[in-house]
Short mmCIF file of C-alpha atoms in Angstrom, two decimals:
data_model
loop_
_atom_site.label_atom_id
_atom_site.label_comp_id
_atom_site.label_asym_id
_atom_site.label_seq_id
_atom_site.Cartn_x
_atom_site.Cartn_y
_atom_site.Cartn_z
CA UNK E 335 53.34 6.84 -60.99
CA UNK E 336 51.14 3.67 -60.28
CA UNK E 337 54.25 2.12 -58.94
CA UNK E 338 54.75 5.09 -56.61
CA UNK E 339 51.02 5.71 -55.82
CA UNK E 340 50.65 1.64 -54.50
CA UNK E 341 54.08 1.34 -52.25
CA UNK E 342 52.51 4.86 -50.80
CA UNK E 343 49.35 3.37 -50.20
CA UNK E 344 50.88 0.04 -49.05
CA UNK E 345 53.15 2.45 -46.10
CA UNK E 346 50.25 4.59 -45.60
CA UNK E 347 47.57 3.04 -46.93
CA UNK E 348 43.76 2.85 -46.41
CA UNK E 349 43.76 6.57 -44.58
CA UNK E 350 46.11 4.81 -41.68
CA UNK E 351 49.23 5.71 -40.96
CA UNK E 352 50.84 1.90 -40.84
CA UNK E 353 55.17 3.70 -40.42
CA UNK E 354 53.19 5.77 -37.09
CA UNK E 355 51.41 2.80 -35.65
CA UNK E 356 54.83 0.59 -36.12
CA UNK E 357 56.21 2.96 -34.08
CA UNK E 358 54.13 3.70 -31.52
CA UNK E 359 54.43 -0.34 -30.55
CA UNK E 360 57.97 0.83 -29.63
CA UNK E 361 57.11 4.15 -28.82
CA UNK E 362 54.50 6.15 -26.71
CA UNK E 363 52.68 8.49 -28.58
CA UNK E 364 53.12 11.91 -27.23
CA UNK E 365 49.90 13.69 -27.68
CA UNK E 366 47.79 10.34 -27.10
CA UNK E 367 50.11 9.83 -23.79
CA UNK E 368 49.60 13.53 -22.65
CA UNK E 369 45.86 12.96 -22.86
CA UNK E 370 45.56 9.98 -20.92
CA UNK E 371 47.76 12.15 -18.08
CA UNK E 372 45.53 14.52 -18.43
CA UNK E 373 42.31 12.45 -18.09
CA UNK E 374 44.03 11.01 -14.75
CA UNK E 375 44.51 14.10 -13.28
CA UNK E 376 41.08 15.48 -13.89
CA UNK E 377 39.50 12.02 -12.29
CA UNK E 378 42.02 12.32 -9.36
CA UNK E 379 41.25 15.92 -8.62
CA UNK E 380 37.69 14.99 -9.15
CA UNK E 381 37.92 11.94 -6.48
CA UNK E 382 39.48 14.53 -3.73
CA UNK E 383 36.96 17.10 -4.46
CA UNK E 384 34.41 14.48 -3.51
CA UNK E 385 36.06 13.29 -0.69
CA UNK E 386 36.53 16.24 0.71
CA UNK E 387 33.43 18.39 0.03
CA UNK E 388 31.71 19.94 2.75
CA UNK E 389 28.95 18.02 4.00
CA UNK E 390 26.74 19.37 6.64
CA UNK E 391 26.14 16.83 9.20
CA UNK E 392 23.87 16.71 12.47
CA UNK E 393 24.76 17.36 15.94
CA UNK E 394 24.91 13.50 16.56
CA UNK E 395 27.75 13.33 13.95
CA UNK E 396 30.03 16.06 15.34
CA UNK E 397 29.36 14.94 18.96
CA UNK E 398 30.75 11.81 18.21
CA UNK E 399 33.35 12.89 16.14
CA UNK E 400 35.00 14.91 19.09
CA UNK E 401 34.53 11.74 21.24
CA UNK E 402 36.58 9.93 19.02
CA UNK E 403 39.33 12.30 19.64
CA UNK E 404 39.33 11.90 22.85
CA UNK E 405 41.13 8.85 24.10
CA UNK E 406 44.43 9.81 23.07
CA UNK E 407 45.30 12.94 25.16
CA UNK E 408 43.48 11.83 27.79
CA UNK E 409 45.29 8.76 28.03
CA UNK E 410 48.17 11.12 27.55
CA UNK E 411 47.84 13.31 30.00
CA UNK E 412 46.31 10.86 32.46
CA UNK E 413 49.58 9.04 32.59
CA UNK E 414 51.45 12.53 32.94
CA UNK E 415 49.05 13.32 35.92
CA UNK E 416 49.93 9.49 37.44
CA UNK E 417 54.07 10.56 37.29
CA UNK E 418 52.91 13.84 38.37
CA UNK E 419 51.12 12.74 41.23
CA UNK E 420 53.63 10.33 42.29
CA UNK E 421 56.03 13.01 42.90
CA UNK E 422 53.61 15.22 45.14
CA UNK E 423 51.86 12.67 47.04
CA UNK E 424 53.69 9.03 47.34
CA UNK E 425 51.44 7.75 49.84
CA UNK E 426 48.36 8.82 48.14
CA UNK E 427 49.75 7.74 45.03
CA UNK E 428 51.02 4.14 46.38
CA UNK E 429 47.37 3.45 48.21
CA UNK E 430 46.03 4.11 44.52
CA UNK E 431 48.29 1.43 42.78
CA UNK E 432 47.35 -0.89 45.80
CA UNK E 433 43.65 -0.27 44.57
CA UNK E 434 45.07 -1.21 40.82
CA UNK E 435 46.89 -4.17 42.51
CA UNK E 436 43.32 -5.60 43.39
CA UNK E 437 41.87 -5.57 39.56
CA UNK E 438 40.99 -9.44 38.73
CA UNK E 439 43.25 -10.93 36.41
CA UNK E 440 40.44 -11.28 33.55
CA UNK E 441 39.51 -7.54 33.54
CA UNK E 442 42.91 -6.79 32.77
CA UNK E 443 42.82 -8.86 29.61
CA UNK E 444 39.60 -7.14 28.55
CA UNK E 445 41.15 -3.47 29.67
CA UNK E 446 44.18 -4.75 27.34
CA UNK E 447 41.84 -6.05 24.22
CA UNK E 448 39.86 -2.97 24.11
CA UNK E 449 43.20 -0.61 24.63
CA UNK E 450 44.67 -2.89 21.79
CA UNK E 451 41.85 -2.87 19.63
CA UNK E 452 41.30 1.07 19.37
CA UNK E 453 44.99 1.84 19.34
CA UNK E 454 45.95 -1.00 17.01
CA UNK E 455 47.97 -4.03 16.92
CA UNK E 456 49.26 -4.15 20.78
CA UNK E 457 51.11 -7.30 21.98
CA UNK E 458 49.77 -9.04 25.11
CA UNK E 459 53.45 -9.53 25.81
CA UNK E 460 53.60 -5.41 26.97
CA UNK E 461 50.85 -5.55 28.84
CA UNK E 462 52.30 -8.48 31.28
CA UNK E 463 55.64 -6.90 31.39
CA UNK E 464 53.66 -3.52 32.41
CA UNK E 465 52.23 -5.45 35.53
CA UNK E 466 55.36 -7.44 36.20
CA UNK E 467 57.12 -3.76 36.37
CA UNK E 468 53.93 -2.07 37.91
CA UNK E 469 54.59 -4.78 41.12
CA UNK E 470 57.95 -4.55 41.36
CA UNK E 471 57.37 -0.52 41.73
CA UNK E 472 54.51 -1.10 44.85
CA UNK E 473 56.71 -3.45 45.96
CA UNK E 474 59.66 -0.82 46.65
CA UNK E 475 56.66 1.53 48.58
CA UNK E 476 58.14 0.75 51.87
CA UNK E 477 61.22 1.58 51.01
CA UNK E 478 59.91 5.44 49.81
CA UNK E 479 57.67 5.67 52.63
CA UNK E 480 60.62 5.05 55.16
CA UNK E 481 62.41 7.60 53.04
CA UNK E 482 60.05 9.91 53.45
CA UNK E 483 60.32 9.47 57.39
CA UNK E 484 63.83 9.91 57.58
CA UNK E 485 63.00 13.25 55.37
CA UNK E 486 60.67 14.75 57.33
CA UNK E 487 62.06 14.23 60.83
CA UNK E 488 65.42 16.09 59.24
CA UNK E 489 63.23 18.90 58.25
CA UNK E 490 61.75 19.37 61.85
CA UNK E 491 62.59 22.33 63.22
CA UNK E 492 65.19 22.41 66.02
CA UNK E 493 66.70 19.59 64.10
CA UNK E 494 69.29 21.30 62.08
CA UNK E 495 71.53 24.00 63.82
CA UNK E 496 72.12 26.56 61.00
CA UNK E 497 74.21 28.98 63.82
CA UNK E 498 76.86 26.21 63.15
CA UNK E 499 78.87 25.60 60.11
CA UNK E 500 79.30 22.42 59.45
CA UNK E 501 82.42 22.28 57.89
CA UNK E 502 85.16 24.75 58.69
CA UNK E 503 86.56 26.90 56.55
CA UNK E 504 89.92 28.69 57.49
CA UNK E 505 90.02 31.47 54.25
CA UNK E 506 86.20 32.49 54.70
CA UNK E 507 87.25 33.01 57.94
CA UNK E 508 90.43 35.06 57.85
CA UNK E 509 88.35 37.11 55.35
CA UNK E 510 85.64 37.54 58.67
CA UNK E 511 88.17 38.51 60.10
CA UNK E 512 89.91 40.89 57.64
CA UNK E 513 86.29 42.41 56.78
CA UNK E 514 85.66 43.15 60.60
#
């Protein structure tokens, strides 16, 4: 029995469990492995509740918060309202990007570092293709305004004869003439 009692005690000796903690080199422990998951998912969801806790802040705070926000549409739709514009009112439009034509050179690096800086890692190389496309575009204004010209003198009145068809058609008019 002494025989049995010591290779017991040498396996499990000393209260430990030596066959378990052999194991567990190769082998995670289950209940020990479930309890560190556990322990990270109480700390996470602990973390977000912090982050995300209501904190009442001043008027100052909010104010500036909605400022923030607002570069990005306006931006947005301020480019929509430059295409839109365009369309109704090409002269108006043109005498505008004449105005733009005028900005010094270093103003539009500075316009282009702040743009760059708020909305992140912009490439100067975009910005000078943007003015090399913004002149070629003024530079086809006479072009539109002779255009619209041509346009407008068509749509005098007197200038088109509508009592006239322009291009005959012999079967709408044998049906005139059928119908009458």
């Amino acid at each position: 029995m002494a025989l049995m009692e010591r290779l017991l005690s040498l396996v499990f000796g000393g209260g430990r469990n030596v066959l378990a903690e052999t194991v567990e080199v190769f082998r995670e422990n289950a209940e020990n492995g479930a309890d560190r998951q556990s322990a990270l998912h109480t700390a996470t969801l602990e973390q977000f509740g912090k982050e995300f806790r209501v904190v009442r802040r001043g008027w100052f705070d909010r104010l500036m918060d909605a400022v923030n926000r607002l570069p990005r549409p306006a931006l947005a739709l301020g480019t929509l309202g430059l295409f839109v514009s365009a369309m109704v009112d090409p002269i108006w439009f043109a005498a505008r990007m004449q105005g733009i034509a005028l900005v010094p050179e270093p103003l539009w690096w500075l316009l282009g570092a702040i743009v760059s800086f708020y909305f992140g890692a912009r490439h100067q190389a975009k910005g000078q293709e943007f003015r090399r496309e913004l002149a070629q575009t003024v530079s086809r204004v006479p072009d539109v305004v002779e255009n619209l010209r041509q346009l407008e003198d068509m749509a005098e009145p007197g200038t088109i004869d509508n009592a006239t068809p322009r291009d005959s058609n012999p079967a709408l008019e044998d049906w005139r003439r059928a119908a009458a």
